[in-house]
Amino acid sequence: MSSTNYVGKPVSRVDGYAKVTGQARYAVEHHVPNLLYGFIVNSAIAKGSVTTLDTSEALKVPGVVQVFTHKNTPSLAWFDRSYKDQDSVPGSPFRPLHSEKIRFSMQPIALVVAETFELARYASTLLKIEYKEESSSTNLSESLPQAHEAPKGKEGYMPPKSRGHAKKAFSAAPVKIQAEYIHGAEHHNPMEMHGSMAIYEKGGKLLVYDKTQGVANTQEYVKKVFGLSKDDVRVLSPYVGGAFGSGLRPQYQLFMAVLAALELKQSVKVSLTRQQMFSFGHRPKSLQRLALSAASDGTLQSIEHTCYSETSRFEDYTEVVVNWSGLLYQCANVELDYQLVKLDVYTPIDMRAPGAVTGIYALECAMDELAVALNIDPLDLRLRNYAPEDQNEKKPFSSKELRACYLQGAEKFGWNKRNKEPRSMREGNQLVGWGMASASWDAQQQKCAAKALLTPDGKLTVSSGTADIGTGTYTIMTQIAAETLGLPIEQVEFKLGDSSLPEAPLEGGSWTAVSVGSAVKATCEEVGQKLLKLAKKKKDSPLANAGAEDVVFENGYIILKKDPAAAVSILDIIRDEREDIEVESAAMPGMIDKLKYSFHSHSAVFAEVKVDEDLGTIHVTRVVSAIAGGRVLNPKTARSQILGAVVWGISMALQEDSVIDHNFGRFMNHNYAEYHVPVNADIQNIEVIFVEEEDDIINPLGAKGLGEIGIVGVAGAIANAVYHATGKRIRKLPIQLDNVLSEP
Ligand code: MOS
């Protein structure tokens, strides 16, 4: 057995030591001499314009260097409205300090730059700001008549074709349900707030530390917006304290830091405060209408799903919300519709499993309602309508072990002991409820490049300009590289988060493990071929006649498969060579397979809640999440991904809610005191199962991404459990104690 087979092993995080000892530095934790600090001032109104912005008092404070506003911002390349970052959506991106116009509450309107952060913040209180306010509209439900169809195509979303005659089938079916579900807005709250540091170097070059999920995207943004050349800007982001989608698009503090550094010819650091984390992109509020019908044996007859989501006035944020309803179950009659409503808010942004979390929540609650109407067990209903192929695309799945998820999850949870009757299970004054849901997410691969450097000391350094937002990218890439070349993992280092490295796609969409992993594997294989060539040339080489397919790389040796005694030490080869071996290569998804197959991960989630009958408090006491995500590259980091996702699903179901006051058009609970996220006491037993799923079509690693699938079904399973516990069907998220206590 080889000791250098690392893929599939629970290797601990290679960046763990640096993180727990504080050596890992995040975007604004770096320091340089003569550093200036920026503090951003945000608009107090949601719509209108700034009529007065008097900076004179602030500028009098010793140590305050400059205040940037729309009045003294130089004319920049970013006035070009067509500039789009890699994650932009149809419309015209928000440009900070562009004009006096206010388009959303908490819009950044000034940057105070001073010698210390405290001075900058203090001086910001001395600004005299007056507004001309216009009435704003932020109410989704009241604005439905103004909805428009979501833009389609490359930047928008790809709507699946409707099939059959959903309305006709619905009216003819014996059992049917119709319901409307509301999902509140949520804001990104990673541990690390968004921050950027623009280090001004000799000759006007910039070294930028940015909290981002894509250094190439940040570099391109800075280059385009400020009219610089690629050589003028290097972006570093070696550590990211969580991002979940908020770091896919460049955020406004990046613009502010770079603007100030270029104008003042000095290094500038700008970090958002926790409150300011509520001033940009959020998971949009949505209102969804579902209509399902079935034959009396439970066979689905029709699915209709319409979603209305909010977006800003200046961009159409789109995500895939309704398509899942045509994918998850076998059904001949499906009608899907996705509408956007423009409001006076910032453009929403991707948040972990964007769209699927929203759409599948509603679909899975509707399926539960249908199961009740049919008097069929909810799991049984799903098994009866299992989709063996992707009906949206009319393609087979490359693999789909959802059935195993259902069965193994149910077994672990003890689902067969469930009494179908609501309010039938209790412990004292706690009503016990069991609910379940299924889920799906994309398993995509993007083009990615990587390079490898093997030095005569036997050390292998592999790198790619990707990000590790806490998911385990550093670790998994190190495992893949070490295993591919059969080197001890201690000799291998993986580098990322640097725009000077080979280009990687944005870290997102659950595609990083396979996209970067495939590039790392391909690159290391090329190094291996070079090593083999050198080994063959050695005097009396036991590998003299060996071809690439005749050997394996293991335990530090190139070994002849037929005769394991015939082996050459990799260290000997590279030592004799006395020169580095360097290779840069790339990997792409297989295009033909992409056309022939549908690539998805799946899951089944089972949840237990206990609801206090008198107080209405809801606790999620158990969750079993069974995941079909292809080959698991590292069971330890994989499990952590699912655990974190389940915690967030619990949070989404019961806690997180960005509450807007429509009088002010403002999110009012923009702080950790009033925007609730789970604490340890909210999280009880979570079990994660990875079912066996072999997939030799999807990519050479046989893997699917695991960053997002874990959150998708959780809120639906919990909402269904709350119904089972209480007999009350609450069709909005988050579900709070007053919803449970109020009359049905
Ligand atoms: Mo993810 S929402 O693609 O970072």
XYZ file of C-alpha atoms and ligand atoms in Angstrom:
748
model
C 0.000 0.000 0.000
C 1.393 3.336 -0.989
C 1.984 5.937 1.692
C 1.686 8.733 -0.854
C -1.963 8.091 -1.745
C -3.493 11.152 -0.151
C -6.652 11.724 -2.171
C -9.671 10.519 -0.228
C -7.798 10.677 3.102
C -8.792 12.953 5.993
C -5.656 15.096 5.768
C -5.761 17.985 8.260
C -5.679 21.500 6.890
C -2.213 22.407 5.702
C -3.014 26.052 6.514
C -4.439 25.180 9.927
C -1.304 25.958 11.907
C -0.889 29.382 10.300
C -4.526 30.135 11.008
C -4.710 29.131 14.644
C -1.408 30.848 15.476
C -2.385 34.108 13.802
C 0.365 33.902 11.203
C -2.199 33.850 8.440
C -2.826 37.482 7.618
C -6.075 38.673 6.149
C -6.514 41.577 3.728
C -6.187 44.507 6.121
C -3.893 42.816 8.635
C -0.771 43.764 6.723
C 1.289 46.786 7.562
C 3.601 49.085 5.622
C 5.310 52.377 6.590
C 3.416 55.636 5.992
C 0.110 53.865 5.790
C -3.100 55.881 5.677
C -6.518 54.709 6.804
C -9.838 55.335 5.115
C -13.258 55.449 6.707
C -16.320 55.269 4.500
C -19.402 57.396 5.105
C -22.744 55.992 3.962
C -25.932 57.686 2.895
C -28.697 58.162 5.452
C -31.417 58.121 2.801
C -32.438 55.527 0.232
C -33.251 57.756 -2.715
C -32.593 61.330 -3.775
C -29.408 63.324 -3.925
C -26.722 64.897 -1.788
C -27.185 68.659 -1.846
C -24.475 69.643 0.649
C -21.342 67.769 1.515
C -19.153 70.159 3.497
C -15.796 68.663 4.404
C -14.128 71.782 5.813
C -14.459 70.931 9.520
C -13.197 67.406 8.949
C -10.199 68.643 6.983
C -9.202 70.950 9.829
C -8.498 68.001 12.121
C -4.723 67.439 12.351
C -3.903 64.099 10.783
C -6.804 64.124 8.357
C -5.347 64.009 4.868
C -8.248 64.173 2.450
C -11.948 63.568 2.083
C -13.026 62.066 -1.217
C -16.575 62.738 -2.386
C -18.355 62.883 -5.735
C -17.210 66.512 -5.951
C -13.469 65.910 -6.025
C -13.254 62.476 -7.592
C -11.207 62.559 -10.755
C -12.731 61.486 -14.012
C -11.803 57.859 -14.351
C -12.022 55.084 -16.844
C -14.839 53.634 -14.757
C -17.205 56.179 -16.223
C -17.340 53.706 -19.048
C -20.659 52.073 -18.249
C -19.862 48.918 -20.141
C -17.234 47.685 -17.681
C -18.288 44.336 -16.259
C -16.492 42.231 -13.727
C -16.476 38.434 -14.024
C -19.566 38.029 -11.857
C -21.553 41.015 -13.072
C -25.169 40.822 -14.123
C -27.158 42.642 -16.810
C -27.249 46.385 -16.209
C -24.801 49.051 -15.189
C -22.623 48.314 -12.143
C -22.701 50.676 -9.187
C -19.909 53.256 -9.323
C -18.995 54.729 -5.929
C -18.598 58.528 -5.671
C -19.820 58.889 -9.240
C -22.448 61.569 -8.661
C -24.657 63.197 -6.050
C -27.440 60.707 -6.808
C -28.456 58.298 -4.063
C -29.851 54.964 -5.203
C -29.977 52.946 -2.006
C -29.721 53.401 1.725
C -26.170 53.232 3.061
C -24.718 54.074 -0.352
C -21.088 55.123 0.199
C -20.844 58.894 -0.318
C -17.452 59.854 1.110
C -14.097 58.440 2.086
C -12.237 60.177 4.901
C -8.507 59.458 4.833
C -6.359 60.072 7.895
C -3.214 58.913 9.639
C -5.166 56.567 11.891
C -8.433 54.715 11.582
C -9.810 56.410 14.694
C -9.039 59.866 13.335
C -10.690 59.049 10.037
C -13.761 57.757 11.811
C -13.910 60.759 14.115
C -13.507 63.200 11.228
C -16.320 61.458 9.372
C -18.685 62.673 12.097
C -17.765 66.277 11.245
C -19.006 66.128 7.673
C -22.035 68.311 7.041
C -24.341 66.414 4.760
C -27.720 67.486 3.459
C -29.978 65.577 1.151
C -32.900 66.146 -1.107
C -34.955 63.076 -0.405
C -37.256 61.355 -2.854
C -39.720 58.690 -1.896
C -38.243 55.224 -2.206
C -39.866 51.919 -2.915
C -38.471 48.828 -1.223
C -41.574 46.703 -0.734
C -41.453 43.576 -2.904
C -45.012 42.386 -2.329
C -46.479 45.792 -3.168
C -44.366 46.159 -6.288
C -45.283 42.886 -7.999
C -47.288 44.659 -10.722
C -44.020 46.254 -11.876
C -42.260 42.885 -12.241
C -40.455 42.106 -15.461
C -39.184 38.849 -16.856
C -35.612 38.079 -15.808
C -33.134 38.649 -18.636
C -32.026 35.495 -20.358
C -28.770 34.482 -21.922
C -25.144 34.492 -20.908
C -25.305 37.180 -18.243
C -28.801 36.401 -17.084
C -30.095 32.921 -16.495
C -30.946 29.986 -18.711
C -34.620 29.231 -18.383
C -35.641 25.639 -19.043
C -38.398 25.184 -21.542
C -41.796 24.508 -20.111
C -43.060 21.064 -21.016
C -46.501 19.510 -21.426
C -49.591 21.380 -20.285
C -49.205 22.159 -16.602
C -52.404 24.149 -16.153
C -54.533 21.570 -17.936
C -53.020 18.711 -15.947
C -53.497 20.671 -12.732
C -57.200 21.194 -13.257
C -57.734 17.548 -14.173
C -55.727 16.074 -11.271
C -57.520 14.579 -8.238
C -55.073 15.909 -5.619
C -53.496 19.347 -5.726
C -52.006 22.106 -3.637
C -51.236 25.757 -4.251
C -49.142 27.887 -1.960
C -47.089 31.053 -1.723
C -43.738 31.156 0.051
C -41.758 34.171 1.179
C -38.082 34.214 1.872
C -36.606 37.294 3.519
C -33.388 39.064 2.529
C -30.164 37.903 4.147
C -26.801 39.635 4.317
C -23.350 38.146 4.059
C -21.629 38.025 7.399
C -18.313 36.223 7.063
C -15.944 36.581 10.016
C -13.626 38.825 8.016
C -15.290 42.024 6.894
C -14.554 43.181 3.377
C -11.321 45.130 3.288
C -8.694 46.260 0.826
C -5.227 47.620 1.162
C -3.606 49.460 -1.733
C 0.148 49.637 -1.271
C 1.633 52.416 -3.344
C 4.996 51.402 -4.727
C 7.751 53.280 -6.490
C 6.767 54.339 -9.985
C 3.076 54.335 -9.148
C 2.636 50.569 -9.161
C 0.087 49.066 -6.822
C 0.232 45.982 -4.656
C -3.321 45.314 -3.515
C -4.396 43.041 -0.682
C -8.076 42.396 -1.178
C -10.648 40.155 0.392
C -11.797 38.442 -2.750
C -12.809 35.137 -4.283
C -10.873 36.018 -7.428
C -7.568 37.880 -7.598
C -7.780 37.996 -11.394
C -11.196 39.631 -11.175
C -9.915 42.239 -8.723
C -6.848 42.926 -10.852
C -8.940 43.353 -13.978
C -11.350 45.669 -12.165
C -8.581 47.912 -10.833
C -6.864 47.938 -14.199
C -10.012 48.817 -16.162
C -11.515 51.275 -13.723
C -8.326 53.253 -13.124
C -6.905 52.882 -16.621
C -3.777 51.045 -15.509
C -1.835 48.318 -17.237
C -1.710 44.753 -15.973
C 1.913 45.194 -14.883
C 0.933 48.101 -12.658
C -1.360 46.065 -10.418
C -0.674 42.909 -8.476
C -3.399 41.518 -6.258
C -2.796 39.247 -3.300
C -5.370 37.382 -1.267
C -3.676 34.390 0.346
C -6.237 34.056 3.148
C -9.928 34.837 3.104
C -11.962 34.767 6.301
C -15.101 33.424 4.650
C -16.843 34.936 1.658
C -19.703 32.693 0.414
C -20.271 34.773 -2.726
C -19.796 38.257 -1.294
C -16.246 38.238 -2.634
C -17.174 37.279 -6.179
C -17.597 40.907 -7.272
C -15.180 43.693 -6.349
C -16.716 45.630 -3.472
C -16.700 49.373 -3.060
C -13.975 49.540 -0.437
C -11.561 48.251 -3.087
C -12.411 51.191 -5.307
C -11.991 53.575 -2.359
C -8.599 52.225 -1.295
C -7.180 52.284 -4.812
C -8.593 55.734 -5.576
C -7.050 57.211 -2.433
C -3.684 55.506 -2.935
C -3.384 56.718 -6.513
C -4.502 60.249 -5.695
C -2.393 60.634 -2.544
C 0.518 58.540 -3.846
C 0.566 56.770 -0.522
C -0.586 53.391 0.778
C -4.178 53.251 2.033
C -6.139 50.652 3.965
C -9.940 50.582 3.946
C -12.066 48.099 5.826
C -15.817 47.962 6.077
C -17.295 47.869 9.555
C -19.737 45.126 10.537
C -22.580 47.611 10.028
C -21.297 48.399 6.546
C -21.413 44.705 5.677
C -25.155 45.359 5.349
C -24.615 48.095 2.772
C -23.988 45.937 -0.281
C -25.235 42.744 -1.934
C -27.601 40.399 -0.175
C -29.585 37.254 -0.893
C -32.690 38.806 -2.421
C -36.078 38.658 -0.843
C -38.358 36.464 -2.914
C -41.978 35.531 -3.213
C -42.741 32.209 -4.836
C -45.943 30.598 -6.022
C -46.095 26.849 -6.349
C -48.885 24.686 -7.700
C -48.467 20.901 -7.661
C -50.866 18.166 -8.596
C -50.761 14.391 -8.430
C -52.695 11.247 -9.173
C -54.039 9.590 -6.056
C -51.085 7.156 -6.009
C -48.780 10.193 -5.707
C -47.556 10.351 -9.311
C -46.855 14.003 -10.052
C -49.158 15.420 -12.727
C -47.974 19.016 -12.842
C -45.487 21.473 -11.372
C -45.915 25.238 -11.704
C -43.366 27.486 -10.068
C -43.145 31.258 -10.323
C -40.620 33.352 -8.468
C -40.573 37.109 -7.939
C -37.214 38.354 -6.672
C -36.025 41.831 -5.860
C -33.237 43.565 -7.712
C -31.787 47.079 -7.841
C -32.749 49.892 -10.187
C -29.418 49.681 -11.987
C -28.820 45.950 -12.422
C -30.874 42.807 -12.933
C -29.456 40.310 -10.488
C -30.426 36.856 -11.685
C -29.953 33.445 -10.161
C -31.348 30.015 -10.967
C -34.419 29.735 -8.729
C -37.172 27.897 -10.566
C -35.266 25.530 -12.890
C -34.781 23.044 -10.051
C -38.511 22.375 -10.064
C -38.161 20.899 -13.538
C -35.117 18.884 -12.529
C -35.674 17.248 -9.183
C -38.730 15.102 -9.963
C -40.114 13.153 -12.872
C -43.037 15.138 -14.247
C -44.466 15.558 -17.727
C -46.134 18.930 -17.215
C -43.955 21.730 -15.933
C -44.290 25.492 -16.180
C -41.626 27.789 -14.745
C -41.415 31.545 -14.546
C -38.861 33.892 -13.006
C -39.630 37.582 -12.577
C -37.630 40.464 -11.173
C -38.882 43.511 -9.330
C -36.766 46.661 -9.356
C -36.536 48.347 -5.964
C -34.437 51.085 -4.370
C -31.930 48.644 -2.904
C -28.376 47.642 -3.769
C -28.043 44.872 -6.339
C -28.316 41.487 -4.615
C -25.302 39.202 -4.849
C -24.675 35.473 -4.899
C -24.918 33.836 -1.517
C -24.012 30.160 -1.024
C -26.019 28.060 -3.519
C -27.731 31.178 -4.883
C -31.168 30.473 -6.304
C -31.244 26.776 -5.387
C -31.497 27.580 -1.690
C -34.488 29.798 -2.453
C -36.265 27.752 -5.092
C -35.762 24.328 -3.537
C -36.950 25.607 -0.160
C -40.304 26.447 -1.744
C -40.469 23.319 -3.905
C -39.686 21.016 -0.974
C -42.276 22.654 1.278
C -44.827 22.319 -1.513
C -43.929 18.629 -1.898
C -44.525 18.204 1.828
C -47.925 19.884 1.503
C -48.741 17.567 -1.395
C -47.704 14.517 0.658
C -50.109 15.621 3.395
C -52.908 16.132 0.853
C -52.233 12.658 -0.564
C -51.792 11.073 2.872
C -48.496 9.606 1.637
C -45.223 9.637 3.541
C -43.124 12.598 2.265
C -40.096 10.392 1.582
C -42.266 7.876 -0.209
C -43.685 10.642 -2.408
C -40.188 11.612 -3.477
C -39.193 8.029 -4.210
C -42.319 7.539 -6.299
C -41.403 10.559 -8.420
C -37.681 9.918 -8.697
C -36.183 11.459 -11.854
C -33.819 8.992 -13.517
C -32.685 11.666 -15.983
C -32.533 15.437 -16.306
C -35.860 16.297 -17.909
C -34.988 19.986 -18.300
C -32.074 19.152 -20.549
C -33.287 15.720 -21.704
C -29.929 14.217 -20.763
C -28.795 11.403 -18.502
C -26.968 12.362 -15.317
C -23.250 11.569 -15.265
C -24.153 10.024 -11.888
C -27.026 10.403 -9.442
C -27.104 8.506 -6.175
C -29.955 10.492 -4.659
C -31.851 7.281 -3.973
C -28.992 6.119 -1.760
C -29.116 9.495 0.007
C -32.823 9.005 0.738
C -32.371 5.466 2.004
C -29.184 5.884 4.018
C -30.323 9.224 5.440
C -33.709 7.807 6.458
C -32.053 4.776 8.043
C -29.625 6.887 10.072
C -32.396 9.268 11.133
C -34.895 6.549 12.025
C -37.493 7.974 9.635
C -39.575 4.788 9.649
C -40.527 5.500 13.279
C -42.231 8.721 12.227
C -45.911 9.081 13.013
C -47.442 10.807 9.996
C -49.924 12.761 12.098
C -48.886 16.362 13.000
C -48.630 17.084 16.743
C -48.474 13.343 17.384
C -44.966 13.213 18.834
C -44.083 15.057 22.003
C -41.704 15.127 24.957
C -43.381 16.936 27.844
C -44.355 20.346 26.546
C -42.014 20.004 23.555
C -43.753 19.172 20.303
C -41.440 16.985 18.251
C -41.471 17.268 14.468
C -39.641 15.362 11.753
C -39.285 16.792 8.268
C -37.241 16.044 5.203
C -36.281 17.573 1.883
C -34.135 16.757 -1.093
C -31.783 19.031 -2.957
C -29.553 19.435 -5.949
C -26.761 21.719 -7.089
C -24.571 22.052 -10.151
C -21.366 20.049 -10.508
C -19.451 22.241 -12.904
C -15.875 22.542 -14.031
C -14.242 25.680 -15.444
C -11.033 26.182 -17.351
C -8.096 26.631 -15.011
C -4.308 26.913 -15.243
C -1.631 25.878 -12.766
C 2.124 25.619 -12.605
C 4.504 23.305 -10.838
C 8.106 23.722 -9.825
C 10.210 20.774 -8.684
C 13.578 21.814 -7.271
C 16.717 19.657 -6.765
C 16.017 19.437 -3.027
C 12.911 17.431 -3.929
C 10.483 20.172 -2.981
C 7.422 20.592 -5.167
C 5.638 23.939 -5.323
C 2.372 24.017 -7.213
C 0.372 27.185 -7.701
C -2.719 28.688 -9.252
C -4.435 32.043 -8.828
C -7.437 30.586 -7.042
C -8.736 31.319 -3.530
C -9.321 29.328 -0.362
C -12.260 30.940 1.395
C -12.017 28.410 4.202
C -13.146 25.466 2.119
C -9.869 23.521 2.120
C -8.461 24.400 -1.310
C -4.884 24.625 0.009
C -5.167 21.170 1.512
C -6.885 19.359 -1.327
C -4.533 20.752 -3.963
C -1.553 19.715 -1.865
C -3.019 16.194 -1.619
C -3.626 15.950 -5.371
C -0.150 17.241 -6.237
C 1.597 14.970 -3.754
C -0.315 11.899 -4.883
C 0.119 12.577 -8.601
C 3.894 12.665 -8.255
C 4.082 10.148 -5.415
C 5.849 12.577 -3.114
C 5.505 12.826 0.678
C 2.997 15.595 1.404
C 5.524 17.449 3.585
C 7.590 18.109 0.449
C 4.686 19.737 -1.348
C 3.413 23.271 -1.065
C 0.457 24.851 -2.824
C 0.227 28.592 -3.429
C -2.830 30.617 -4.376
C -4.365 34.076 -4.070
C -1.877 35.969 -6.246
C -2.730 37.557 -9.587
C 0.766 36.819 -10.872
C 0.012 33.090 -10.734
C -1.613 31.170 -13.611
C -5.212 32.219 -13.967
C -7.971 30.361 -12.190
C -11.720 30.960 -12.384
C -13.510 32.817 -9.609
C -13.637 30.652 -6.506
C -17.325 29.860 -6.450
C -20.117 27.757 -7.852
C -18.672 24.697 -6.090
C -16.346 24.264 -9.070
C -13.001 25.045 -7.457
C -12.052 21.595 -6.204
C -12.483 20.007 -9.622
C -11.390 22.949 -11.794
C -8.191 23.730 -9.917
C -7.736 20.095 -8.941
C -7.818 18.978 -12.586
C -5.276 21.662 -13.515
C -3.010 20.646 -10.644
C -3.250 17.002 -11.649
C -2.563 17.719 -15.330
C 0.411 19.930 -14.472
C 1.932 17.406 -12.087
C 1.437 14.653 -14.658
C 3.520 16.684 -17.093
C 6.230 17.012 -14.450
C 5.998 13.242 -14.065
C 6.569 12.709 -17.775
C 9.667 14.884 -17.651
C 10.936 12.910 -14.681
C 10.309 9.633 -16.471
C 12.235 10.851 -19.508
C 15.181 11.711 -17.269
C 14.908 8.394 -15.415
C 15.027 6.462 -18.675
C 18.255 8.186 -19.661
C 20.025 7.130 -16.488
C 22.793 4.555 -16.833
C 21.356 1.007 -16.562
C 17.936 2.474 -15.889
C 15.408 -0.189 -14.882
C 12.850 2.028 -16.618
C 14.760 2.253 -19.914
C 11.945 0.713 -21.918
C 9.024 1.993 -19.861
C 6.267 4.109 -21.361
C 4.050 6.541 -19.452
C 1.379 3.890 -18.893
C 3.868 1.321 -17.574
C 4.809 3.206 -14.414
C 3.313 4.586 -11.213
C 4.546 7.439 -9.024
C 4.532 6.319 -5.406
C 6.477 6.687 -2.195
C 9.026 8.999 -3.834
C 9.747 6.578 -6.686
C 8.831 5.978 -10.284
C 7.966 2.302 -10.217
C 7.473 -0.192 -13.007
C 3.977 -1.609 -12.596
C 4.991 -5.081 -13.779
C 8.014 -5.284 -11.499
C 7.826 -3.084 -8.377
C 11.501 -3.826 -7.714
C 12.332 -1.820 -10.831
C 12.148 1.703 -9.447
C 14.011 4.990 -9.629
C 14.049 7.546 -6.821
C 12.541 10.902 -7.835
C 14.952 12.699 -5.539
C 17.901 11.037 -7.311
C 16.594 12.115 -10.701
C 16.099 15.747 -9.805
C 19.329 15.885 -7.783
C 21.373 14.552 -10.686
C 19.639 16.992 -12.954
C 20.667 19.929 -10.713
C 18.058 22.031 -12.433
C 14.486 22.915 -11.649
C 11.682 21.261 -13.541
C 8.988 23.796 -14.243
C 5.714 23.191 -16.013
C 2.654 25.318 -16.617
C -0.487 23.670 -17.866
C -4.258 23.970 -17.888
C -7.326 21.781 -17.700
C -10.703 22.221 -19.332
C -13.996 20.432 -18.902
C -14.613 17.746 -21.518
C -16.807 19.561 -24.016
C -18.427 16.534 -25.609
C -19.377 15.068 -22.250
C -20.708 18.472 -21.245
C -23.175 18.289 -24.118
C -24.159 14.685 -23.486
C -24.608 14.583 -19.717
C -26.145 16.528 -16.872
C -23.787 17.143 -13.945
C -25.330 17.549 -10.515
C -24.759 16.820 -6.887
C -27.711 15.737 -4.740
C -28.699 15.416 -1.138
C -31.413 14.305 1.242
C -31.842 16.184 4.498
C -33.731 14.954 7.556
C -34.414 17.307 10.450
C -35.895 17.044 13.913
C -37.271 20.109 15.682
C -38.623 20.584 19.158
C -41.125 23.373 19.566
C -42.082 24.561 23.027
C -45.875 24.542 23.069
C -46.112 27.427 25.525
C -43.225 29.613 24.427
C -43.031 28.842 20.733
C -39.259 28.469 20.810
C -37.926 26.222 18.066
C -34.799 24.115 18.388
C -33.297 21.956 15.695
C -32.185 18.969 17.706
C -30.993 16.670 14.909
C -30.069 16.934 11.264
C -28.928 14.095 9.041
C -27.541 15.266 5.718
C -26.845 12.557 3.150
C -24.787 13.826 0.228
C -24.110 12.395 -3.225
C -21.177 14.477 -4.389
C -18.991 12.097 -6.339
C -15.633 11.037 -5.004
C -14.794 12.746 -1.720
C -11.270 14.163 -2.002
C -10.858 14.764 1.727
C -13.530 13.454 4.110
C -12.454 15.840 6.864
C -12.697 19.111 4.910
C -15.724 17.730 3.038
C -17.567 16.992 6.273
C -16.721 20.468 7.541
C -18.222 21.974 4.399
C -21.483 20.151 4.997
C -21.538 20.891 8.741
C -21.063 24.617 8.070
C -23.711 24.536 5.376
C -26.229 22.801 7.663
C -25.568 25.406 10.374
C -26.292 28.124 7.842
C -29.417 26.282 6.713
C -30.650 26.248 10.327
C -29.835 29.942 10.502
C -31.740 30.629 7.316
C -34.748 28.653 8.512
C -35.017 30.205 11.959
C -32.838 33.265 12.400
C -31.394 35.371 9.605
C -33.593 38.210 8.437
C -32.556 41.584 7.079
C -35.493 43.685 8.150
C -36.223 46.688 5.986
C -38.250 49.665 7.189
C -40.071 50.785 4.070
C -40.515 54.308 5.459
C -36.765 54.726 5.266
C -35.935 52.083 2.665
C -33.261 50.920 5.087
C -32.184 47.604 6.563
C -32.670 48.426 10.238
C -30.942 45.508 11.971
C -27.528 46.088 10.433
C -25.489 44.748 13.331
C -24.784 41.480 15.106
C -27.035 42.335 18.026
C -30.164 42.425 15.920
C -29.257 40.347 12.878
C -29.296 36.896 14.380
C -26.894 34.145 13.451
C -26.574 30.865 15.351
C -24.385 30.523 18.400
C -23.152 27.194 19.750
C -26.276 26.732 21.849
C -28.421 26.827 18.691
C -26.590 23.930 17.084
C -27.091 20.395 18.283
C -26.588 17.057 16.556
C -25.555 17.109 12.881
C -24.624 13.924 11.057
C -23.122 13.884 7.593
C -23.230 10.890 5.267
C -21.402 10.746 1.954
C -22.986 8.030 -0.128
C -20.832 6.108 -2.611
C -21.079 7.776 -5.985
C -18.771 6.666 -8.761
C -18.499 9.004 -11.701
C -15.913 8.381 -14.376
C -17.532 10.797 -16.820
C -17.530 14.065 -14.921
C -13.759 14.696 -14.656
C -10.527 12.757 -14.094
C -10.931 13.186 -10.326
C -14.453 11.717 -10.269
C -15.385 14.507 -7.871
C -18.171 17.084 -7.579
C -17.937 20.282 -5.578
C -19.245 20.217 -2.013
C -19.237 23.896 -1.027
C -22.895 24.561 -1.659
C -25.003 21.394 -1.849
C -25.020 21.097 1.964
C -27.142 24.200 2.558
C -29.741 23.686 -0.155
C -32.389 21.429 1.389
C -31.957 22.371 5.025
C -34.496 25.183 5.410
C -37.178 23.145 3.640
C -36.581 20.117 5.882
C -36.829 22.319 8.986
C -39.958 24.134 7.800
C -41.555 20.730 7.143
C -40.497 19.523 10.601
C -42.076 22.609 12.191
C -45.335 21.750 10.405
C -45.123 18.159 11.597
C -44.482 19.304 15.173
C -47.156 21.984 15.359
C -49.646 21.370 12.561
C -48.990 24.946 11.457
C -47.809 25.571 7.937
C -45.640 28.661 8.058
C -44.803 29.710 4.544
C -42.119 32.271 5.195
C -38.524 32.335 6.296
C -37.265 32.783 8.891
C -39.803 30.937 11.027
C -39.947 32.657 14.394
C -41.652 31.954 17.668
C -44.494 34.415 17.110
C -45.397 32.546 13.894
C -45.758 29.331 15.881
C -47.756 30.916 18.691
C -50.210 32.894 16.551
C -53.495 31.325 15.561
C -53.286 29.255 12.361
Mo -20.509 30.924 -4.302
S -22.272 31.908 -3.897
O -20.493 30.787 -5.992
O -19.283 31.903 -3.679
